[in-house]
């Protein structure tokens, strides 16, 4: 008993005296007589008691129930004149925390009854607080929750979040059943779910619910059994994922587009962390280094950087971490040891977790840099030859002022050397050329570059002299110390060239007006003439074809295709043929004619007149008709006709190469039910989504076909082991188990059955027999319960 406890005594005078006597021996208690029951009920609102000792006469008397209302914080002991156990139970039911037979009771028994009453009252108070707490958690939970009766499916309780989400009042919601918040088309699935409902908790599942205003909500439902108000019931937690599902669908589409861009891009793309560890590499970058993607991901970039450049690479990592952007050249090692040059442009980004990483894009410029180096060498050699020419020579300072001219220069310009120094040489220029040449010379000096010009001089004799002038800067230890140049008298050549130019201009005007590409190639296979159409196609319209070899202009691949026809033309044959190629990201087909050009005696072929007509549009139209005949109009996949052609070719390659060939025959489980339940528009949408998922999980080299209806076939070549066929089939089955998100917020559960036929080194096997093997395996998969696969052939993989 607690010291300082306040005790209220209720009863007649005799009872109060008896209680006072029993309590006298107990220390620390404060007893207050409250009179009979009626008097006590009037006094209790004004006083505070921890425990009431109540003379109890009739358990049916309703006044005893008021004790708990007027003194909710006090326990009370019923002091009954009888020791009948049944009366004890009645007093407990009436609200007493304990009961004691008063006649013959001693102080110890009274203490025991009082302690029992206090303990029971404290326990009941704790239970009430816990009940209030749990009720508060349920009512104020942020996610919708409700309780429904397992027998009637009627709602027994609902929290505020559910009422807000579904738009009902509490009374309206509690008048509903589980079927009332489901669309009618989902009732059958709900019945099946309830029939298969396990007795224990059920993890989250995706359902459609209908709100009070008719909106369809996508919700994740989890539930667990409980007893509520004496009934078998289930507590349900609902999570509205409508917006999340839309966002996931959009995110999946975005990720698919990014993945296609990353994997199909011809650019060299990779990501690495700030320590140089490769996080991702696209196929183009891996192939450029002679590796597979899997070989590089997770490796340090130090492994593909020449050891002599590791220090520079560390500086790059420090620099991009500090500046968050960097560009320049990487020297990387191909798998075969060859050093390649990549021109990169990288930036630092952050992932969702805030981790920084580097996204890089690069171009392989190895060949370009080699070509550039060779060009610089050739230019240096040519400049050395020009600078040493015994023609008109001159020197100039870094500002372009002449400091020396030789006698040949004096003779061509008609100026003495002292007259030509400084800017004096400009006086010898023809009046029509003076301003142009002076401006160009100033520009070249300002840009510190070489200078070339063809212009006229008017020496004292009055005869116009055409000269070709070339000048080059003199570089010593990286500094330009001046310029050295030469001039050559090209008057006679200029006259001939002018005549040839006029003749050629007339011929070119005619040739350029023709819609065909026209050219002339000499016996050494070097271009001597091209019209504008040919120049635009192969030279980019920049005058880079004449004088070049056919291989250099056409490229190795096109040159090798046309070489037999070129050789036939140079042997004197009139040749007409078609040449197809993929160029500049597109398809081109040309009809090419080679006409031999004989010498005057008709004994030797001097070259070939070339005429090429673009017949791409005709060829594309022919291809389009062929492709249309082998393409399924709904899914865009290869149709039955195309499949049979590809299967025959694949089987022939398998026999020739003794390689593994896998054919899969699959369909959509219970597709007829989907069509019957949702209509053919939904069925078509399911077929399209099914086809897209097949393409997503298979390799780009695998052939995916739709035979018709919901029947699909797949041809897989190049598998190294038969067991991989089972893995591919399992991957397809798993991919189809994800819900199909269709138009109008319709979500369907779809599965597939797959029959797998495997063959290797079966010389007498026909395409029809291989397809029958796959069909038989499909029948086995369906007989085994659908949503799975079966394999036949190659020891059943």
PDB file of C-alpha atoms in Angstrom, residues 262-495:
ATOM      1  CA  UNK A 262      23.795   5.082 -74.711  1.00  0.00           C
ATOM      2  CA  UNK A 263      24.144   1.589 -76.186  1.00  0.00           C
ATOM      3  CA  UNK A 264      23.483   2.411 -79.857  1.00  0.00           C
ATOM      4  CA  UNK A 265      25.454   5.647 -80.019  1.00  0.00           C
ATOM      5  CA  UNK A 266      28.458   5.603 -82.338  1.00  0.00           C
ATOM      6  CA  UNK A 267      30.164   8.102 -80.048  1.00  0.00           C
ATOM      7  CA  UNK A 268      32.535   6.836 -77.361  1.00  0.00           C
ATOM      8  CA  UNK A 269      30.677   7.278 -74.038  1.00  0.00           C
ATOM      9  CA  UNK A 270      31.668   6.216 -70.537  1.00  0.00           C
ATOM     10  CA  UNK A 271      31.296   7.231 -66.904  1.00  0.00           C
ATOM     11  CA  UNK A 272      33.898   6.963 -64.153  1.00  0.00           C
ATOM     12  CA  UNK A 273      34.215   8.032 -60.543  1.00  0.00           C
ATOM     13  CA  UNK A 274      36.643  10.679 -59.331  1.00  0.00           C
ATOM     14  CA  UNK A 275      39.306   7.994 -58.729  1.00  0.00           C
ATOM     15  CA  UNK A 276      39.190   6.848 -62.350  1.00  0.00           C
ATOM     16  CA  UNK A 277      37.121   3.673 -61.799  1.00  0.00           C
ATOM     17  CA  UNK A 278      34.954   2.915 -64.856  1.00  0.00           C
ATOM     18  CA  UNK A 279      31.244   2.799 -63.919  1.00  0.00           C
ATOM     19  CA  UNK A 280      29.755   2.269 -67.401  1.00  0.00           C
ATOM     20  CA  UNK A 281      31.000   1.994 -70.979  1.00  0.00           C
ATOM     21  CA  UNK A 282      28.924   1.928 -74.154  1.00  0.00           C
ATOM     22  CA  UNK A 283      29.609  -0.783 -76.778  1.00  0.00           C
ATOM     23  CA  UNK A 284      31.201   1.687 -79.209  1.00  0.00           C
ATOM     24  CA  UNK A 285      33.826   2.723 -76.641  1.00  0.00           C
ATOM     25  CA  UNK A 286      34.536  -0.879 -75.602  1.00  0.00           C
ATOM     26  CA  UNK A 287      34.879  -1.994 -79.246  1.00  0.00           C
ATOM     27  CA  UNK A 288      37.200   0.931 -79.989  1.00  0.00           C
ATOM     28  CA  UNK A 289      39.590  -0.491 -77.363  1.00  0.00           C
ATOM     29  CA  UNK A 290      39.150  -4.119 -78.439  1.00  0.00           C
ATOM     30  CA  UNK A 291      37.211  -5.168 -75.319  1.00  0.00           C
ATOM     31  CA  UNK A 292      33.728  -6.191 -74.333  1.00  0.00           C
ATOM     32  CA  UNK A 293      31.730  -3.879 -72.088  1.00  0.00           C
ATOM     33  CA  UNK A 294      31.907  -6.431 -69.249  1.00  0.00           C
ATOM     34  CA  UNK A 295      35.720  -6.472 -69.510  1.00  0.00           C
ATOM     35  CA  UNK A 296      35.978  -2.745 -68.744  1.00  0.00           C
ATOM     36  CA  UNK A 297      33.207  -1.941 -66.241  1.00  0.00           C
ATOM     37  CA  UNK A 298      34.677  -1.932 -62.734  1.00  0.00           C
ATOM     38  CA  UNK A 299      38.251  -1.562 -64.032  1.00  0.00           C
ATOM     39  CA  UNK A 300      40.504   1.429 -63.358  1.00  0.00           C
ATOM     40  CA  UNK A 301      41.166   3.715 -66.308  1.00  0.00           C
ATOM     41  CA  UNK A 302      44.864   3.490 -65.404  1.00  0.00           C
ATOM     42  CA  UNK A 303      44.724   0.028 -67.061  1.00  0.00           C
ATOM     43  CA  UNK A 304      44.023   1.609 -70.477  1.00  0.00           C
ATOM     44  CA  UNK A 305      46.320   4.635 -70.075  1.00  0.00           C
ATOM     45  CA  UNK A 306      49.994   4.229 -71.094  1.00  0.00           C
ATOM     46  CA  UNK A 307      52.110   3.978 -67.895  1.00  0.00           C
ATOM     47  CA  UNK A 308      54.213   6.930 -69.000  1.00  0.00           C
ATOM     48  CA  UNK A 309      51.080   9.127 -68.884  1.00  0.00           C
ATOM     49  CA  UNK A 310      49.736   8.043 -65.471  1.00  0.00           C
ATOM     50  CA  UNK A 311      50.948  11.271 -63.865  1.00  0.00           C
ATOM     51  CA  UNK A 312      49.068  13.322 -66.490  1.00  0.00           C
ATOM     52  CA  UNK A 313      45.952  11.238 -65.851  1.00  0.00           C
ATOM     53  CA  UNK A 314      46.183  11.944 -62.106  1.00  0.00           C
ATOM     54  CA  UNK A 315      46.407  15.651 -62.905  1.00  0.00           C
ATOM     55  CA  UNK A 316      43.284  15.281 -65.081  1.00  0.00           C
ATOM     56  CA  UNK A 317      41.350  13.646 -62.186  1.00  0.00           C
ATOM     57  CA  UNK A 318      42.364  16.470 -59.858  1.00  0.00           C
ATOM     58  CA  UNK A 319      41.518  19.102 -62.450  1.00  0.00           C
ATOM     59  CA  UNK A 320      38.048  17.813 -63.349  1.00  0.00           C
ATOM     60  CA  UNK A 321      37.180  17.286 -59.660  1.00  0.00           C
ATOM     61  CA  UNK A 322      38.066  20.933 -59.078  1.00  0.00           C
ATOM     62  CA  UNK A 323      36.643  22.527 -62.256  1.00  0.00           C
ATOM     63  CA  UNK A 324      33.797  19.995 -62.881  1.00  0.00           C
ATOM     64  CA  UNK A 325      34.500  20.113 -66.634  1.00  0.00           C
ATOM     65  CA  UNK A 326      37.487  19.318 -68.825  1.00  0.00           C
ATOM     66  CA  UNK A 327      38.349  18.650 -72.472  1.00  0.00           C
ATOM     67  CA  UNK A 328      41.457  17.675 -74.388  1.00  0.00           C
ATOM     68  CA  UNK A 329      43.239  14.537 -75.584  1.00  0.00           C
ATOM     69  CA  UNK A 330      43.537  11.116 -73.955  1.00  0.00           C
ATOM     70  CA  UNK A 331      46.196   8.663 -75.070  1.00  0.00           C
ATOM     71  CA  UNK A 332      44.720   5.193 -74.524  1.00  0.00           C
ATOM     72  CA  UNK A 333      45.929   1.656 -75.198  1.00  0.00           C
ATOM     73  CA  UNK A 334      44.066  -0.740 -77.460  1.00  0.00           C
ATOM     74  CA  UNK A 335      43.922  -4.335 -76.274  1.00  0.00           C
ATOM     75  CA  UNK A 336      46.537  -5.257 -78.918  1.00  0.00           C
ATOM     76  CA  UNK A 337      48.936  -2.648 -77.491  1.00  0.00           C
ATOM     77  CA  UNK A 338      48.371   0.041 -80.142  1.00  0.00           C
ATOM     78  CA  UNK A 339      48.199   3.564 -78.769  1.00  0.00           C
ATOM     79  CA  UNK A 340      45.057   5.484 -79.763  1.00  0.00           C
ATOM     80  CA  UNK A 341      44.239   9.189 -79.390  1.00  0.00           C
ATOM     81  CA  UNK A 342      40.817  10.214 -78.043  1.00  0.00           C
ATOM     82  CA  UNK A 343      39.558  13.780 -78.065  1.00  0.00           C
ATOM     83  CA  UNK A 344      37.301  14.069 -74.997  1.00  0.00           C
ATOM     84  CA  UNK A 345      34.781  16.458 -73.478  1.00  0.00           C
ATOM     85  CA  UNK A 346      33.861  15.465 -69.891  1.00  0.00           C
ATOM     86  CA  UNK A 347      31.649  16.883 -67.129  1.00  0.00           C
ATOM     87  CA  UNK A 348      31.050  16.097 -63.455  1.00  0.00           C
ATOM     88  CA  UNK A 349      27.464  15.110 -62.565  1.00  0.00           C
ATOM     89  CA  UNK A 350      25.674  13.883 -59.432  1.00  0.00           C
ATOM     90  CA  UNK A 351      23.473  10.827 -58.997  1.00  0.00           C
ATOM     91  CA  UNK A 352      20.316  10.750 -56.868  1.00  0.00           C
ATOM     92  CA  UNK A 353      22.348   9.920 -53.752  1.00  0.00           C
ATOM     93  CA  UNK A 354      24.530  12.996 -54.268  1.00  0.00           C
ATOM     94  CA  UNK A 355      27.583  10.974 -55.383  1.00  0.00           C
ATOM     95  CA  UNK A 356      29.698  12.794 -57.979  1.00  0.00           C
ATOM     96  CA  UNK A 357      30.793  11.030 -61.144  1.00  0.00           C
ATOM     97  CA  UNK A 358      32.186  11.962 -64.546  1.00  0.00           C
ATOM     98  CA  UNK A 359      30.217  11.602 -67.793  1.00  0.00           C
ATOM     99  CA  UNK A 360      32.566  11.493 -70.757  1.00  0.00           C
ATOM    100  CA  UNK A 361      32.122  11.675 -74.533  1.00  0.00           C
ATOM    101  CA  UNK A 362      35.075  11.130 -76.851  1.00  0.00           C
ATOM    102  CA  UNK A 363      36.021  10.776 -80.510  1.00  0.00           C
ATOM    103  CA  UNK A 364      38.875   8.599 -81.780  1.00  0.00           C
ATOM    104  CA  UNK A 365      41.056  11.076 -83.709  1.00  0.00           C
ATOM    105  CA  UNK A 366      44.069   8.790 -84.159  1.00  0.00           C
ATOM    106  CA  UNK A 367      43.866   8.632 -87.948  1.00  0.00           C
ATOM    107  CA  UNK A 368      43.122  12.331 -88.171  1.00  0.00           C
ATOM    108  CA  UNK A 369      46.170  13.211 -86.038  1.00  0.00           C
ATOM    109  CA  UNK A 370      48.408  10.901 -88.104  1.00  0.00           C
ATOM    110  CA  UNK A 371      47.093  12.473 -91.295  1.00  0.00           C
ATOM    111  CA  UNK A 372      47.615  15.951 -89.834  1.00  0.00           C
ATOM    112  CA  UNK A 373      51.218  15.091 -88.892  1.00  0.00           C
ATOM    113  CA  UNK A 374      51.963  13.763 -92.368  1.00  0.00           C
ATOM    114  CA  UNK A 375      50.451  16.873 -93.929  1.00  0.00           C
ATOM    115  CA  UNK A 376      52.666  19.116 -91.805  1.00  0.00           C
ATOM    116  CA  UNK A 377      55.698  17.116 -92.912  1.00  0.00           C
ATOM    117  CA  UNK A 378      54.767  17.476 -96.574  1.00  0.00           C
ATOM    118  CA  UNK A 379      54.173  21.189 -96.143  1.00  0.00           C
ATOM    119  CA  UNK A 380      57.551  21.602 -94.456  1.00  0.00           C
ATOM    120  CA  UNK A 381      59.294  19.789 -97.342  1.00  0.00           C
ATOM    121  CA  UNK A 382      57.458  21.855 -99.950  1.00  0.00           C
ATOM    122  CA  UNK A 383      58.311  25.077 -98.155  1.00  0.00           C
ATOM    123  CA  UNK A 384      61.971  24.083 -97.999  1.00  0.00           C
ATOM    124  CA  UNK A 385      61.997  23.478-101.751  1.00  0.00           C
ATOM    125  CA  UNK A 386      60.290  26.796-102.468  1.00  0.00           C
ATOM    126  CA  UNK A 387      62.588  28.668-100.095  1.00  0.00           C
ATOM    127  CA  UNK A 388      65.655  27.277-101.907  1.00  0.00           C
ATOM    128  CA  UNK A 389      64.382  27.979-105.409  1.00  0.00           C
ATOM    129  CA  UNK A 390      66.883  29.874-107.716  1.00  0.00           C
ATOM    130  CA  UNK A 391      64.041  32.139-108.856  1.00  0.00           C
ATOM    131  CA  UNK A 392      63.118  35.530-107.470  1.00  0.00           C
ATOM    132  CA  UNK A 393      63.930  35.465-103.744  1.00  0.00           C
ATOM    133  CA  UNK A 394      63.147  37.854-100.932  1.00  0.00           C
ATOM    134  CA  UNK A 395      63.382  38.173 -97.184  1.00  0.00           C
ATOM    135  CA  UNK A 396      61.125  40.164 -94.837  1.00  0.00           C
ATOM    136  CA  UNK A 397      61.187  41.038 -91.155  1.00  0.00           C
ATOM    137  CA  UNK A 398      58.471  39.840 -88.696  1.00  0.00           C
ATOM    138  CA  UNK A 399      56.350  42.920 -89.580  1.00  0.00           C
ATOM    139  CA  UNK A 400      56.383  41.999 -93.300  1.00  0.00           C
ATOM    140  CA  UNK A 401      58.848  44.689 -94.436  1.00  0.00           C
ATOM    141  CA  UNK A 402      61.214  43.479 -97.178  1.00  0.00           C
ATOM    142  CA  UNK A 403      64.876  43.389 -96.139  1.00  0.00           C
ATOM    143  CA  UNK A 404      66.428  41.638 -99.192  1.00  0.00           C
ATOM    144  CA  UNK A 405      65.586  40.843-102.844  1.00  0.00           C
ATOM    145  CA  UNK A 406      67.754  39.105-105.445  1.00  0.00           C
ATOM    146  CA  UNK A 407      68.422  40.075-109.057  1.00  0.00           C
ATOM    147  CA  UNK A 408      65.716  37.796-110.451  1.00  0.00           C
ATOM    148  CA  UNK A 409      63.265  39.682-108.232  1.00  0.00           C
ATOM    149  CA  UNK A 410      64.570  43.018-109.593  1.00  0.00           C
ATOM    150  CA  UNK A 411      64.211  41.798-113.185  1.00  0.00           C
ATOM    151  CA  UNK A 412      60.618  40.626-112.755  1.00  0.00           C
ATOM    152  CA  UNK A 413      59.448  43.728-110.881  1.00  0.00           C
ATOM    153  CA  UNK A 414      61.540  46.365-112.685  1.00  0.00           C
ATOM    154  CA  UNK A 415      62.666  47.741-109.296  1.00  0.00           C
ATOM    155  CA  UNK A 416      66.153  48.121-107.932  1.00  0.00           C
ATOM    156  CA  UNK A 417      66.800  46.324-104.698  1.00  0.00           C
ATOM    157  CA  UNK A 418      66.857  49.571-102.691  1.00  0.00           C
ATOM    158  CA  UNK A 419      63.493  50.558-104.236  1.00  0.00           C
ATOM    159  CA  UNK A 420      61.913  47.208-103.343  1.00  0.00           C
ATOM    160  CA  UNK A 421      62.926  47.239 -99.649  1.00  0.00           C
ATOM    161  CA  UNK A 422      60.421  48.048 -96.905  1.00  0.00           C
ATOM    162  CA  UNK A 423      57.017  48.513 -98.546  1.00  0.00           C
ATOM    163  CA  UNK A 424      58.525  49.708-101.846  1.00  0.00           C
ATOM    164  CA  UNK A 425      57.854  46.404-103.636  1.00  0.00           C
ATOM    165  CA  UNK A 426      54.141  47.276-103.644  1.00  0.00           C
ATOM    166  CA  UNK A 427      54.793  49.963-106.314  1.00  0.00           C
ATOM    167  CA  UNK A 428      55.618  47.237-108.867  1.00  0.00           C
ATOM    168  CA  UNK A 429      52.193  45.646-108.507  1.00  0.00           C
ATOM    169  CA  UNK A 430      49.582  46.129-111.230  1.00  0.00           C
ATOM    170  CA  UNK A 431      47.076  48.766-110.164  1.00  0.00           C
ATOM    171  CA  UNK A 432      44.220  46.217-110.279  1.00  0.00           C
ATOM    172  CA  UNK A 433      46.078  43.844-107.916  1.00  0.00           C
ATOM    173  CA  UNK A 434      47.839  46.254-105.535  1.00  0.00           C
ATOM    174  CA  UNK A 435      45.165  46.692-102.853  1.00  0.00           C
ATOM    175  CA  UNK A 436      44.241  43.003-102.808  1.00  0.00           C
ATOM    176  CA  UNK A 437      47.827  41.709-102.517  1.00  0.00           C
ATOM    177  CA  UNK A 438      48.788  44.325 -99.909  1.00  0.00           C
ATOM    178  CA  UNK A 439      45.782  43.457 -97.737  1.00  0.00           C
ATOM    179  CA  UNK A 440      46.400  39.707 -98.023  1.00  0.00           C
ATOM    180  CA  UNK A 441      50.089  40.151 -97.149  1.00  0.00           C
ATOM    181  CA  UNK A 442      49.217  42.183 -94.047  1.00  0.00           C
ATOM    182  CA  UNK A 443      46.697  39.547 -92.982  1.00  0.00           C
ATOM    183  CA  UNK A 444      49.257  36.747 -93.397  1.00  0.00           C
ATOM    184  CA  UNK A 445      51.868  38.634 -91.382  1.00  0.00           C
ATOM    185  CA  UNK A 446      49.368  39.421 -88.634  1.00  0.00           C
ATOM    186  CA  UNK A 447      48.330  35.761 -88.522  1.00  0.00           C
ATOM    187  CA  UNK A 448      52.007  34.649 -88.691  1.00  0.00           C
ATOM    188  CA  UNK A 449      51.200  32.256 -91.558  1.00  0.00           C
ATOM    189  CA  UNK A 450      52.528  31.409 -94.975  1.00  0.00           C
ATOM    190  CA  UNK A 451      51.543  33.615 -97.919  1.00  0.00           C
ATOM    191  CA  UNK A 452      50.842  32.719-101.545  1.00  0.00           C
ATOM    192  CA  UNK A 453      49.571  34.858-104.333  1.00  0.00           C
ATOM    193  CA  UNK A 454      49.328  35.065-108.127  1.00  0.00           C
ATOM    194  CA  UNK A 455      49.364  38.595-109.379  1.00  0.00           C
ATOM    195  CA  UNK A 456      50.801  40.945-112.014  1.00  0.00           C
ATOM    196  CA  UNK A 457      53.873  43.207-112.095  1.00  0.00           C
ATOM    197  CA  UNK A 458      54.384  46.178-114.463  1.00  0.00           C
ATOM    198  CA  UNK A 459      58.160  46.501-114.987  1.00  0.00           C
ATOM    199  CA  UNK A 460      59.683  49.516-116.759  1.00  0.00           C
ATOM    200  CA  UNK A 461      59.392  47.781-120.140  1.00  0.00           C
ATOM    201  CA  UNK A 462      55.640  48.120-119.806  1.00  0.00           C
ATOM    202  CA  UNK A 463      55.116  44.383-120.310  1.00  0.00           C
ATOM    203  CA  UNK A 464      52.787  42.737-117.771  1.00  0.00           C
ATOM    204  CA  UNK A 465      54.398  39.855-115.939  1.00  0.00           C
ATOM    205  CA  UNK A 466      52.300  37.195-114.114  1.00  0.00           C
ATOM    206  CA  UNK A 467      54.067  35.751-111.096  1.00  0.00           C
ATOM    207  CA  UNK A 468      53.371  33.142-108.450  1.00  0.00           C
ATOM    208  CA  UNK A 469      54.532  34.338-105.030  1.00  0.00           C
ATOM    209  CA  UNK A 470      55.077  32.145-102.007  1.00  0.00           C
ATOM    210  CA  UNK A 471      56.344  33.185 -98.597  1.00  0.00           C
ATOM    211  CA  UNK A 472      56.874  31.266 -95.373  1.00  0.00           C
ATOM    212  CA  UNK A 473      57.699  32.362 -91.823  1.00  0.00           C
ATOM    213  CA  UNK A 474      61.131  31.537 -90.467  1.00  0.00           C
ATOM    214  CA  UNK A 475      60.773  29.864 -87.065  1.00  0.00           C
ATOM    215  CA  UNK A 476      63.715  29.689 -84.657  1.00  0.00           C
ATOM    216  CA  UNK A 477      63.128  28.094 -81.231  1.00  0.00           C
ATOM    217  CA  UNK A 478      59.425  28.683 -81.549  1.00  0.00           C
ATOM    218  CA  UNK A 479      59.702  32.353 -82.523  1.00  0.00           C
ATOM    219  CA  UNK A 480      59.055  33.879 -85.976  1.00  0.00           C
ATOM    220  CA  UNK A 481      62.170  35.799 -86.962  1.00  0.00           C
ATOM    221  CA  UNK A 482      60.925  36.853 -90.414  1.00  0.00           C
ATOM    222  CA  UNK A 483      59.732  35.535 -93.761  1.00  0.00           C
ATOM    223  CA  UNK A 484      61.437  33.976 -96.780  1.00  0.00           C
ATOM    224  CA  UNK A 485      59.751  33.791-100.167  1.00  0.00           C
ATOM    225  CA  UNK A 486      60.129  33.335-103.863  1.00  0.00           C
ATOM    226  CA  UNK A 487      58.410  34.525-107.042  1.00  0.00           C
ATOM    227  CA  UNK A 488      58.200  32.618-110.307  1.00  0.00           C
ATOM    228  CA  UNK A 489      57.397  34.055-113.740  1.00  0.00           C
ATOM    229  CA  UNK A 490      54.268  32.158-114.820  1.00  0.00           C
ATOM    230  CA  UNK A 491      53.170  34.468-117.630  1.00  0.00           C
ATOM    231  CA  UNK A 492      53.290  31.805-120.370  1.00  0.00           C
ATOM    232  CA  UNK A 493      51.651  29.255-118.098  1.00  0.00           C
ATOM    233  CA  UNK A 494      48.985  31.769-117.136  1.00  0.00           C
ATOM    234  CA  UNK A 495      48.077  32.375-120.773  1.00  0.00           C
TER     235      UNK A 495
END
